[in-house]
Short mmCIF file of C-alpha atoms in Angstrom, two decimals:
data_model
loop_
_atom_site.label_atom_id
_atom_site.label_comp_id
_atom_site.label_asym_id
_atom_site.label_seq_id
_atom_site.Cartn_x
_atom_site.Cartn_y
_atom_site.Cartn_z
CA MET A 1 76.08 121.78 103.42
CA ASN A 2 73.40 122.51 100.95
CA GLY A 3 71.23 123.66 102.91
CA PHE A 4 73.43 126.64 104.31
CA VAL A 5 73.83 127.33 101.10
CA ASP A 6 70.60 127.46 99.47
CA SER A 7 68.58 129.47 101.89
CA TYR A 8 71.98 132.01 103.00
CA LEU A 9 74.61 132.35 100.75
CA ILE A 10 72.49 132.48 97.86
CA PRO A 11 70.13 134.87 98.92
CA GLY A 12 72.87 137.08 100.02
CA ALA A 13 73.99 136.98 97.44
CA ILE A 14 71.29 137.90 96.22
CA LEU A 15 70.20 140.69 98.92
CA ILE A 16 74.48 141.73 98.25
CA GLY A 17 73.96 142.52 94.84
CA GLN A 18 70.23 144.52 94.72
CA SER A 19 72.08 146.66 97.44
CA LEU A 20 74.62 147.30 95.67
CA LEU A 21 73.02 148.40 92.03
CA VAL A 22 71.06 150.18 94.33
CA LEU A 23 73.41 152.60 96.02
CA VAL A 24 75.82 152.92 92.43
CA LEU A 25 72.90 153.99 90.87
CA LEU A 26 71.59 156.45 94.07
CA LEU A 27 75.56 158.15 94.22
CA VAL A 28 75.42 158.12 90.06
CA SER A 29 72.03 160.33 90.14
CA ILE A 30 72.70 162.05 93.16
CA ALA A 31 76.37 163.66 91.64
CA PHE A 32 73.76 164.90 88.53
CA ILE A 33 71.24 165.90 90.85
CA LEU A 34 73.56 168.07 92.42
CA LEU A 35 73.89 169.94 89.33
CA ALA A 36 70.67 170.07 89.06
CA ASP A 37 70.24 171.94 92.00
CA ARG A 38 73.38 174.56 90.17
CA LYS A 39 71.37 174.88 87.28
CA ILE A 40 68.41 176.01 88.01
CA TRP A 41 69.62 177.75 90.85
CA ALA A 42 72.00 179.65 88.52
CA ALA A 43 69.18 180.20 85.69
CA VAL A 44 66.27 181.36 88.01
CA GLN A 45 69.55 184.14 89.76
CA MET A 46 69.87 184.11 84.73
CA ARG A 47 73.09 182.81 85.53
CA ARG A 48 75.08 179.92 83.72
CA GLY A 49 75.87 178.12 86.15
CA PRO A 50 78.36 175.10 86.44
CA ASN A 51 79.60 174.97 82.56
CA VAL A 52 82.78 174.29 81.87
CA VAL A 53 83.48 170.47 82.65
CA GLY A 54 82.58 168.51 79.88
CA PRO A 55 79.23 168.94 77.98
CA PHE A 56 76.29 171.46 79.59
CA GLY A 57 78.83 171.41 83.53
CA LEU A 58 77.18 167.41 83.26
CA LEU A 59 79.98 166.18 84.76
CA GLN A 60 80.88 169.05 87.21
CA SER A 61 80.42 167.02 90.55
CA PHE A 62 82.26 164.73 88.69
CA ALA A 63 85.27 166.68 89.77
CA ASP A 64 84.29 168.85 93.05
CA LEU A 65 84.63 164.19 94.28
CA LEU A 66 87.77 164.30 92.85
CA LYS A 67 89.25 168.59 94.48
CA PHE A 68 87.96 166.92 97.36
CA VAL A 69 88.93 163.58 97.52
CA PHE A 70 92.50 164.57 96.95
CA LYS A 71 92.61 167.65 99.52
CA GLU A 72 94.35 166.36 102.71
CA PRO A 73 91.55 166.43 105.47
CA VAL A 74 92.49 168.36 107.98
CA ILE A 75 90.81 167.74 111.77
CA PRO A 76 91.64 170.35 114.85
CA SER A 77 93.46 169.87 116.93
CA SER A 78 91.01 170.34 120.38
CA SER A 79 88.90 168.74 118.23
CA ASN A 80 87.43 164.49 119.33
CA LYS A 81 88.63 163.24 116.66
CA GLY A 82 86.67 159.82 116.58
CA ILE A 83 83.35 161.54 116.77
CA PHE A 84 84.22 164.41 114.02
CA LEU A 85 85.43 161.39 111.73
CA LEU A 86 82.48 159.40 112.77
CA ALA A 87 79.64 162.46 112.39
CA PRO A 88 80.18 162.30 108.44
CA LEU A 89 80.30 158.70 108.38
CA VAL A 90 76.78 158.92 109.83
CA THR A 91 75.44 161.33 108.07
CA VAL A 92 75.93 159.82 105.24
CA THR A 93 75.52 156.06 106.50
CA LEU A 94 71.97 157.06 107.46
CA ALA A 95 70.96 158.77 104.38
CA LEU A 96 71.70 156.09 102.29
CA ALA A 97 69.76 152.85 104.71
CA GLY A 98 66.89 154.64 104.22
CA TRP A 99 66.82 153.66 100.74
CA ALA A 100 66.51 149.10 101.53
CA VAL A 101 62.47 150.07 102.12
CA ILE A 102 62.03 152.52 98.47
CA PRO A 103 59.56 150.15 96.25
CA PHE A 104 60.97 151.75 93.27
CA ASN A 105 58.78 149.57 90.72
CA ALA A 106 55.62 147.10 91.90
CA GLY A 107 57.63 144.41 94.06
CA TRP A 108 61.16 146.42 93.16
CA VAL A 109 62.52 147.12 96.48
CA ILE A 110 65.28 145.60 98.87
CA ALA A 111 63.27 144.96 102.34
CA ASN A 112 59.62 144.74 102.43
CA ILE A 113 59.07 145.23 105.17
CA ASN A 114 55.98 145.22 107.99
CA VAL A 115 57.07 148.29 109.03
CA GLY A 116 58.52 150.27 106.38
CA ILE A 117 57.27 154.03 107.32
CA LEU A 118 58.31 153.48 110.73
CA TYR A 119 61.02 152.57 109.48
CA LEU A 120 62.20 155.78 106.60
CA LEU A 121 60.49 158.06 110.53
CA ALA A 122 63.04 155.83 112.56
CA ILE A 123 66.17 156.49 110.15
CA SER A 124 64.72 160.58 109.34
CA SER A 125 64.65 160.67 113.14
CA LEU A 126 68.40 159.49 113.11
CA GLY A 127 69.45 161.75 111.24
CA VAL A 128 70.39 164.65 113.28
CA TYR A 129 72.91 162.73 114.63
CA GLY A 130 75.47 163.60 112.20
CA ILE A 131 74.60 167.28 112.81
CA ILE A 132 74.78 167.32 116.66
CA MET A 133 77.94 165.15 116.74
CA GLY A 134 79.92 167.35 114.15
CA GLY A 135 79.29 170.31 115.73
CA TRP A 136 80.17 169.37 119.03
CA ALA A 137 83.13 167.38 118.63
CA SER A 138 84.70 171.28 115.90
CA ASN A 139 84.69 172.19 119.90
CA SER A 140 83.85 175.45 117.77
CA LYS A 141 81.79 178.32 118.53
CA TYR A 142 79.94 178.15 115.98
CA PRO A 143 79.08 174.40 114.99
CA PHE A 144 77.75 174.54 117.80
CA LEU A 145 75.67 177.09 118.16
CA SER A 146 74.75 175.04 114.08
CA SER A 147 74.24 171.57 115.83
CA LEU A 148 71.56 173.06 118.42
CA ARG A 149 69.42 174.59 116.12
CA ALA A 150 70.05 171.98 113.87
CA ALA A 151 68.77 169.35 117.08
CA ALA A 152 65.41 171.77 118.10
CA GLN A 153 64.55 172.38 114.52
CA MET A 154 64.97 168.68 113.23
CA VAL A 155 62.99 167.43 116.28
CA SER A 156 60.26 169.65 115.65
CA TYR A 157 59.45 169.34 112.24
CA GLU A 158 60.04 165.29 113.04
CA VAL A 159 56.35 166.13 115.23
CA SER A 160 54.24 166.90 112.15
CA ILE A 161 56.04 164.31 109.80
CA GLY A 162 54.63 162.25 112.14
CA PHE A 163 51.06 162.68 112.64
CA VAL A 164 51.66 163.15 108.34
CA LEU A 165 52.45 159.90 108.37
CA VAL A 166 49.44 158.76 110.35
CA GLY A 167 46.65 160.92 108.33
CA VAL A 168 47.80 158.98 105.25
CA LEU A 169 48.22 155.93 107.08
CA LEU A 170 44.51 156.22 107.83
CA CYS A 171 43.65 155.81 104.42
CA VAL A 172 45.96 152.65 103.81
CA GLY A 173 45.55 150.98 107.03
CA SER A 174 48.73 149.20 106.74
CA LEU A 175 52.56 150.67 107.47
CA ASN A 176 54.32 147.97 104.59
CA ILE A 177 55.48 150.75 101.40
CA SER A 178 54.09 149.23 99.14
CA ASP A 179 50.72 148.78 100.68
CA VAL A 180 50.33 152.36 100.77
CA VAL A 181 51.49 152.42 96.92
CA LEU A 182 48.81 150.22 95.94
CA SER A 183 46.26 151.74 98.31
CA GLN A 184 46.21 154.52 96.21
CA GLN A 185 44.84 152.46 93.18
CA THR A 186 41.16 153.35 94.19
CA GLY A 187 40.11 157.00 96.01
CA LEU A 188 38.86 159.68 94.56
CA GLY A 189 39.29 159.25 90.86
CA THR A 190 37.64 155.89 91.43
CA LYS A 191 34.36 157.60 92.58
CA LEU A 192 34.13 160.44 89.45
CA GLY A 193 34.45 157.29 87.47
CA LEU A 194 37.91 157.27 86.37
CA PRO A 195 39.54 154.60 87.62
CA GLY A 196 43.21 154.14 88.40
CA SER A 197 44.35 157.60 87.34
CA PHE A 198 46.02 160.46 89.36
CA LEU A 199 43.29 161.97 91.02
CA ASP A 200 43.82 158.04 93.23
CA TRP A 201 46.10 159.82 94.55
CA HIS A 202 46.32 160.26 97.98
CA PHE A 203 47.26 164.42 97.69
CA VAL A 204 43.81 164.96 96.16
CA PRO A 205 42.16 164.14 99.23
CA LEU A 206 44.69 164.80 101.39
CA PHE A 207 45.98 168.20 100.09
CA PRO A 208 47.10 170.47 102.90
CA LEU A 209 48.85 167.25 104.98
CA PHE A 210 50.19 166.74 101.36
CA ILE A 211 52.15 170.54 101.76
CA ILE A 212 52.83 170.29 105.09
CA PHE A 213 54.57 167.52 104.34
CA PHE A 214 56.33 169.29 101.44
CA ILE A 215 57.15 172.00 104.13
CA SER A 216 58.15 169.92 107.09
CA ALA A 217 60.23 168.28 104.31
CA LEU A 218 62.95 171.21 103.18
CA ALA A 219 62.56 171.80 107.21
CA GLU A 220 64.28 168.66 108.24
CA THR A 221 66.72 167.97 105.22
CA ASN A 222 67.77 171.68 106.50
CA ARG A 223 67.59 173.10 102.91
CA PRO A 224 66.26 177.15 102.31
CA PRO A 225 64.52 178.63 103.54
CA PHE A 226 65.06 176.14 105.86
CA ASP A 227 68.77 176.20 106.99
CA LEU A 228 69.11 178.10 109.62
CA VAL A 229 71.84 174.97 110.26
CA GLU A 230 74.10 176.59 107.98
CA ALA A 231 73.26 179.76 107.68
CA GLU A 232 76.23 181.34 106.57
CA SER A 233 75.30 185.33 107.22
CA GLU A 234 75.31 183.83 111.25
CA LEU A 235 77.31 181.18 111.32
CA VAL A 236 79.52 181.09 108.71
CA ALA A 237 79.14 177.42 107.29
CA GLY A 238 76.86 176.14 110.29
CA PHE A 239 78.25 172.49 111.34
CA MET A 240 80.45 171.88 108.68
CA SER A 241 82.90 174.93 109.18
CA GLU A 242 84.98 173.25 110.26
CA TYR A 243 85.46 170.07 107.91
CA GLY A 244 87.03 169.64 104.94
CA SER A 245 87.76 167.76 102.07
CA THR A 246 86.78 164.22 102.04
CA PRO A 247 84.65 164.61 105.36
CA TYR A 248 83.06 167.66 103.81
CA MET A 249 82.32 165.77 101.01
CA MET A 250 80.54 163.10 102.70
CA PHE A 251 78.10 166.10 104.33
CA MET A 252 77.03 166.96 101.11
CA LEU A 253 77.03 163.36 100.32
CA GLY A 254 74.82 162.55 103.32
CA GLU A 255 72.13 165.98 102.77
CA TYR A 256 71.76 165.53 98.93
CA ALA A 257 70.61 161.35 99.89
CA SER A 258 68.18 162.60 102.61
CA ILE A 259 66.58 165.27 100.16
CA CYS A 260 66.53 162.63 97.97
CA LEU A 261 64.55 159.68 100.37
CA MET A 262 62.70 162.93 101.18
CA CYS A 263 61.68 163.81 97.46
CA ALA A 264 60.82 159.69 97.82
CA MET A 265 58.36 159.25 100.55
CA THR A 266 56.78 162.48 98.98
CA THR A 267 56.29 159.98 96.02
CA ILE A 268 55.04 157.90 97.53
CA LEU A 269 52.67 158.52 100.45
CA PHE A 270 50.68 161.22 98.35
CA LEU A 271 52.08 160.88 94.35
CA GLY A 272 50.98 157.39 93.60
CA GLY A 273 54.87 155.57 94.19
CA TRP A 274 54.41 153.54 90.81
CA LEU A 275 51.65 153.92 89.25
CA PRO A 276 50.65 155.24 85.76
CA PRO A 277 49.08 158.93 85.81
CA PHE A 278 46.36 157.37 83.53
CA ASN A 279 45.21 153.54 83.76
CA PHE A 280 44.91 153.89 79.96
CA VAL A 281 47.66 152.59 76.48
CA PRO A 282 50.37 154.82 75.88
CA PHE A 283 50.97 155.67 80.11
CA THR A 284 50.29 152.45 80.33
CA TRP A 285 53.37 151.06 78.17
CA VAL A 286 55.76 153.25 80.29
CA PRO A 287 57.19 150.72 83.22
CA GLY A 288 56.56 152.87 86.80
CA ILE A 289 60.67 152.81 87.51
CA ILE A 290 59.44 155.65 85.02
CA TRP A 291 56.99 157.52 87.09
CA PHE A 292 58.86 156.74 89.92
CA VAL A 293 61.08 158.42 89.16
CA LEU A 294 59.54 161.37 87.07
CA LYS A 295 57.57 162.27 89.84
CA ALA A 296 60.01 162.09 92.21
CA LEU A 297 63.21 164.43 90.45
CA LEU A 298 59.13 167.05 90.08
CA CYS A 299 59.38 166.47 93.43
CA PHE A 300 63.53 167.65 93.79
CA PHE A 301 62.37 170.69 91.31
CA MET A 302 60.04 172.11 93.55
CA PHE A 303 62.73 171.24 96.60
CA ALA A 304 64.96 173.84 93.46
CA MET A 305 63.29 176.01 93.34
CA VAL A 306 62.37 176.82 97.12
CA LYS A 307 65.76 177.18 97.48
CA ALA A 308 65.96 179.73 94.64
CA PHE A 309 63.48 182.23 95.49
CA VAL A 310 62.34 181.88 99.31
CA PRO A 311 64.20 184.10 101.53
CA ARG A 312 65.50 182.16 104.82
CA TYR A 313 63.46 182.21 107.06
CA ARG A 314 63.70 183.86 111.11
CA TYR A 315 64.47 181.01 113.81
CA ASP A 316 61.63 181.91 115.72
CA GLN A 317 59.68 181.84 113.05
CA LEU A 318 60.57 179.49 112.47
CA MET A 319 59.58 177.73 115.53
CA ARG A 320 56.09 178.96 115.13
CA LEU A 321 55.23 177.63 111.76
CA GLY A 322 56.15 174.07 113.40
CA TRP A 323 54.47 174.30 116.57
CA LYS A 324 52.22 176.63 115.88
CA VAL A 325 50.90 176.39 112.91
CA PHE A 326 51.69 172.64 111.37
CA LEU A 327 50.98 171.03 114.69
CA PRO A 328 47.39 172.17 114.65
CA ILE A 329 46.75 171.83 111.19
CA SER A 330 47.93 168.46 110.92
CA LEU A 331 46.67 167.09 114.33
CA GLY A 332 43.12 168.38 113.88
CA MET A 333 43.50 167.65 109.94
CA VAL A 334 44.57 162.89 111.59
CA VAL A 335 41.08 163.97 113.80
CA VAL A 336 38.75 165.13 110.43
CA VAL A 337 40.86 161.69 108.08
CA ALA A 338 39.82 159.55 110.89
CA ALA A 339 36.11 160.63 111.42
CA VAL A 340 35.48 160.79 107.44
CA LEU A 341 37.34 157.54 107.54
CA GLN A 342 34.44 157.14 110.21
CA ILE A 343 31.72 158.01 109.41
CA MET A 344 31.33 157.24 105.25
CA GLY A 345 32.59 153.44 106.32
CA TRP A 346 35.37 154.64 104.13
CA ALA A 347 38.19 153.10 106.12
CA PRO A 348 40.49 150.49 105.16
CA MET B 1 68.29 129.44 112.97
CA ILE B 2 72.56 129.92 113.75
CA ILE B 3 72.76 133.28 111.74
CA HIS B 4 70.23 134.08 114.03
CA THR B 5 71.77 132.95 116.88
CA LEU B 6 75.52 135.15 115.67
CA PHE B 7 73.08 137.90 115.49
CA PHE B 8 71.65 137.16 119.03
CA TYR B 9 75.38 137.39 121.39
CA LEU B 10 76.26 140.23 118.06
CA PHE B 11 73.58 142.18 119.43
CA SER B 12 73.88 141.12 123.05
CA ALA B 13 77.04 141.92 123.55
CA ILE B 14 77.37 145.24 122.19
CA THR B 15 74.48 145.61 124.10
CA ILE B 16 76.24 144.92 127.53
CA ALA B 17 79.55 146.22 125.89
CA SER B 18 77.91 149.48 125.89
CA GLY B 19 75.64 149.82 128.35
CA LEU B 20 79.24 149.08 130.97
CA MET B 21 81.21 152.29 128.71
CA VAL B 22 77.85 154.28 129.53
CA VAL B 23 78.60 154.23 133.26
CA SER B 24 82.66 154.43 132.43
CA ALA B 25 83.40 156.54 129.74
CA ARG B 26 84.98 159.99 130.92
CA ASN B 27 83.35 162.41 128.94
CA PRO B 28 79.57 162.29 129.53
CA VAL B 29 78.82 162.78 125.78
CA HIS B 30 80.45 159.52 124.78
CA SER B 31 78.63 157.89 127.73
CA VAL B 32 75.29 159.09 126.11
CA LEU B 33 76.39 158.37 122.88
CA PHE B 34 77.00 154.64 124.34
CA LEU B 35 73.53 155.22 125.10
CA ILE B 36 72.04 155.08 121.83
CA LEU B 37 74.29 151.85 120.55
CA ALA B 38 72.27 150.72 123.56
CA PHE B 39 68.31 152.03 121.67
CA PHE B 40 70.03 150.31 118.83
CA ASN B 41 71.07 147.67 119.41
CA ALA B 42 68.41 146.32 121.87
CA ALA B 43 66.69 147.34 118.50
CA GLY B 44 68.07 144.90 116.83
CA LEU B 45 67.04 142.63 119.37
CA PHE B 46 63.32 143.46 118.83
CA VAL B 47 63.57 142.38 115.46
CA LEU B 48 65.68 139.04 116.61
CA LEU B 49 62.40 137.68 118.27
CA GLY B 50 59.80 139.30 115.33
CA ALA B 51 58.49 142.42 117.04
CA GLU B 52 59.23 144.55 114.98
CA PHE B 53 57.55 147.78 115.58
CA LEU B 54 58.16 147.57 119.22
CA ALA B 55 62.07 147.67 117.57
CA MET B 56 60.82 150.71 115.37
CA LEU B 57 59.68 152.82 118.17
CA LEU B 58 62.64 152.17 120.31
CA VAL B 59 64.97 153.52 116.83
CA VAL B 60 61.80 156.87 116.73
CA VAL B 61 60.95 157.52 120.21
CA TYR B 62 64.61 157.04 122.34
CA VAL B 63 66.66 157.34 119.47
CA GLY B 64 65.27 160.38 118.31
CA ALA B 65 63.88 161.58 120.45
CA VAL B 66 64.57 161.16 123.66
CA ALA B 67 68.58 160.31 124.01
CA VAL B 68 69.30 163.51 121.21
CA LEU B 69 66.94 165.97 124.37
CA PHE B 70 70.11 164.32 126.17
CA LEU B 71 71.88 164.72 124.28
CA PHE B 72 72.27 168.50 124.05
CA VAL B 73 71.78 169.05 127.78
CA VAL B 74 74.82 166.71 128.38
CA MET B 75 76.83 169.16 126.20
CA MET B 76 74.92 171.70 127.82
CA LEU B 77 76.41 171.80 130.80
CA ASP B 78 79.71 171.98 132.43
CA VAL B 79 79.56 169.77 134.48
CA ASP B 80 83.07 167.72 136.44
CA PHE B 81 82.93 163.99 136.21
CA VAL B 82 85.80 163.30 137.61
CA GLU B 83 84.39 165.05 140.62
CA LEU B 84 81.04 163.33 140.82
CA ARG B 85 82.82 160.05 140.12
CA GLN B 86 84.68 160.67 143.67
CA GLY B 87 81.77 159.47 146.01
CA PHE B 88 81.34 156.08 143.52
CA LEU B 89 82.60 153.08 146.59
CA GLN B 90 81.31 155.18 148.71
CA TYR B 91 77.88 154.55 146.51
CA LEU B 92 78.88 151.10 145.08
CA PRO B 93 76.65 149.28 147.67
CA VAL B 94 73.33 151.52 147.42
CA GLY B 95 73.67 151.06 143.71
CA ALA B 96 74.12 147.37 143.24
CA LEU B 97 71.67 146.57 145.81
CA VAL B 98 69.07 148.53 144.05
CA GLY B 99 71.25 146.07 140.61
CA ILE B 100 70.80 142.68 142.53
CA VAL B 101 66.59 143.58 143.62
CA LEU B 102 66.19 145.04 140.25
CA LEU B 103 67.42 141.18 138.14
CA ALA B 104 65.47 139.36 140.89
CA GLU B 105 62.82 141.05 140.02
CA LEU B 106 63.33 139.96 136.03
CA LEU B 107 63.90 136.85 136.87
CA ILE B 108 61.35 135.98 138.50
CA GLY B 109 59.38 137.80 136.25
CA LEU B 110 60.23 136.28 132.95
CA SER B 111 60.70 132.60 134.33
CA GLY B 112 57.57 132.25 135.82
CA TRP B 113 56.75 131.72 131.59
CA THR B 114 59.62 129.09 131.50
CA PHE B 115 59.29 127.06 134.70
CA ALA B 116 55.69 127.20 134.05
CA PRO B 117 54.15 127.55 130.43
CA GLU B 118 50.99 127.25 131.98
CA ALA B 119 51.25 130.47 133.36
CA ILE B 120 50.76 132.85 130.08
CA ALA B 121 47.49 131.46 130.12
CA THR B 122 45.73 133.17 133.26
CA ALA B 123 48.18 136.62 131.23
CA THR B 124 44.52 139.47 131.73
CA SER B 125 44.10 139.46 127.57
CA PRO B 126 44.70 136.08 125.25
CA ILE B 127 47.85 136.57 123.66
CA PRO B 128 47.21 136.86 119.72
CA ASN B 129 48.83 134.00 118.24
CA PRO B 130 51.89 135.73 115.78
CA ALA B 131 50.81 133.72 112.84
CA GLU B 132 47.80 135.53 112.54
CA VAL B 133 47.88 138.40 112.86
CA SER B 134 50.72 141.80 112.55
CA ASN B 135 52.33 143.11 115.87
CA THR B 136 50.73 146.63 114.26
CA ALA B 137 47.79 145.29 114.79
CA ALA B 138 48.07 143.30 117.95
CA ILE B 139 49.12 145.27 119.69
CA GLY B 140 46.92 148.71 118.70
CA HIS B 141 44.27 145.78 119.53
CA LEU B 142 45.36 146.25 122.74
CA LEU B 143 45.94 148.95 124.02
CA TYR B 144 43.29 150.18 121.98
CA THR B 145 40.30 147.80 124.29
CA HIS B 146 41.30 146.03 126.42
CA TYR B 147 43.48 148.86 128.97
CA ILE B 148 42.29 151.94 127.07
CA PHE B 149 41.11 153.13 130.41
CA PHE B 150 45.85 153.49 131.22
CA PHE B 151 46.00 154.37 128.17
CA GLN B 152 44.02 157.85 127.47
CA VAL B 153 45.21 158.32 131.98
CA ALA B 154 49.03 157.87 130.96
CA GLY B 155 48.25 160.41 128.10
CA PHE B 156 46.65 162.49 130.18
CA VAL B 157 49.57 162.71 132.86
CA LEU B 158 51.41 163.43 130.59
CA LEU B 159 49.55 166.33 129.38
CA VAL B 160 50.12 167.77 132.85
CA ALA B 161 53.17 167.58 133.19
CA MET B 162 53.81 169.35 130.10
CA ILE B 163 51.19 171.96 131.32
CA GLY B 164 53.90 171.68 133.99
CA ALA B 165 56.55 172.26 132.78
CA ILE B 166 55.08 175.57 130.13
CA VAL B 167 54.18 177.29 133.70
CA LEU B 168 56.71 177.41 135.11
CA THR B 169 59.04 177.64 132.76
CA LEU B 170 57.11 180.93 130.46
CA ARG B 171 57.42 184.15 131.25
CA HIS B 172 55.65 187.51 129.24
CA LYS B 173 58.35 190.38 130.37
CA PRO B 174 57.46 193.55 129.47
CA ASN B 175 59.27 195.82 127.77
CA VAL B 176 59.91 192.75 124.82
CA LYS B 177 59.23 193.31 121.34
CA ARG B 178 57.35 191.10 120.13
CA GLN B 179 55.76 189.29 116.23
CA VAL B 180 52.80 188.90 116.32
CA ILE B 181 51.32 188.13 112.84
CA ALA B 182 47.69 188.83 113.04
CA ASP B 183 48.51 192.09 113.40
CA GLN B 184 51.29 192.63 110.51
CA VAL B 185 48.53 191.10 108.27
CA SER B 186 45.52 192.55 108.77
CA ARG B 187 47.22 196.47 109.62
CA SER B 188 45.59 199.40 106.81
CA GLN B 189 48.12 200.53 105.15
CA LYS B 190 50.06 197.97 103.30
CA VAL B 191 53.89 197.91 101.55
CA ASP B 192 52.84 198.79 98.06
CA MET B 193 54.77 198.18 94.56
CA HIS B 194 54.36 200.78 92.38
CA ALA B 195 55.97 201.07 89.42
CA VAL B 196 59.08 203.84 89.21
CA LYS B 197 59.58 205.44 86.49
CA PRO B 198 62.72 207.23 85.65
CA GLY B 199 63.15 211.11 86.07
CA GLN B 200 60.09 211.16 88.24
CA GLY B 201 60.20 208.90 91.55
CA VAL B 202 57.06 207.54 93.42
#
């Protein structure tokens, strides 16, 4: 019995506690990130943005939460009710599940698994199910068209994301996410005589892959300019047209959780995760988690700016970009990176 | 170990139940969704076996790509599955025969290792010790050294299939306007921006 308590109960309780902590912090940050998104968008368009609820509108997201929760969920009578309600749950669960393998600092990770990168790829490729199920179950034309678009779009951009990951993993030599960050302690900066600096991070030698990953992440999370899934001038509100109240809020929550996940992934793969930008004193005093959050917020700022100043793509342009531009470039980069690593003898 | 066993029975029970639902569900979309659930639990079984790489691959490839296309097709097809089901009893003996043959082959093939553990030694390439090397590295080593020829040929067959599908479906209709990006970019007369003074025009 003692063995059971020691080997299952206590680790289980610790795991649940860690997961709850990450979940609560994540949800609170998403509330403010959503506000930041609206504020940045407003600032670019010279508007004020939400500024009524709380100081500077800081509590706007919480007011929205209450508004959605207290509304009546309307389920269309001809919809497929089970799947209709399952779709937002799937979206939000998958978007939050990805955070299980994200290391926030050295050793600060819920599940330090050996195939962390593949797990993230798997989770992000499942995200399309929430959209397809929601669009189909609504039993309405616009949501259905939107979900077909979503399926094609997300499957297309996953291919280039996959090749970008291969390119990064060639330089790392491990599928473990913490190893990906730790491998960025040495690199170009070390060779240039600035060890442990931001020049060591992957975004310098793998700059084309960094750009491709960022744009593919926009497409994968259906952010503008690739938000054809919910293009309001063509498809009403896309797959969310028939949704209201709490299910709608869960779609929004899932969307923003996966956006944050993509920002965290960009940080880990290319921007050195929790590593400080310089390896000397004022920078090394700052705890790793602060660097991690700052870098992820920088990525999110770029996400928000792109939303504000890039017009929406046309569907055929989107497909052309994915298959005819990103796929050949990322595939070529994989070959180039592998060749360089092999010839120079840098392969890990 | 007890948790391990519990999860094994949980995953396998859900796999079998959702497998049954795949063939018995009335709505084809429900069938595909149950198929996805079955894939997912099979991935869980792989994780329990310590084959985490295969588990993730199963989710990425089958659930993330193949099943999406399945779902895509099933949603767009207007198939009357009640009509399709009418020949069910007629085809039952043939289906049962195929199922039994498959089951027997699996039993014979896999139980050999249990009955005769020395059979493992007759495998054409050595099975690495799982404690020493991660299973990603082990699979990569096996695939890219011992089985490189078969691996490349399999990839080549897939490439041929892909080219075949494109050749069969690609049609260039005349009189269809297409965007040629290169033409647009290399156009000599560009669209310019001018600072227009009020009252004067460009």
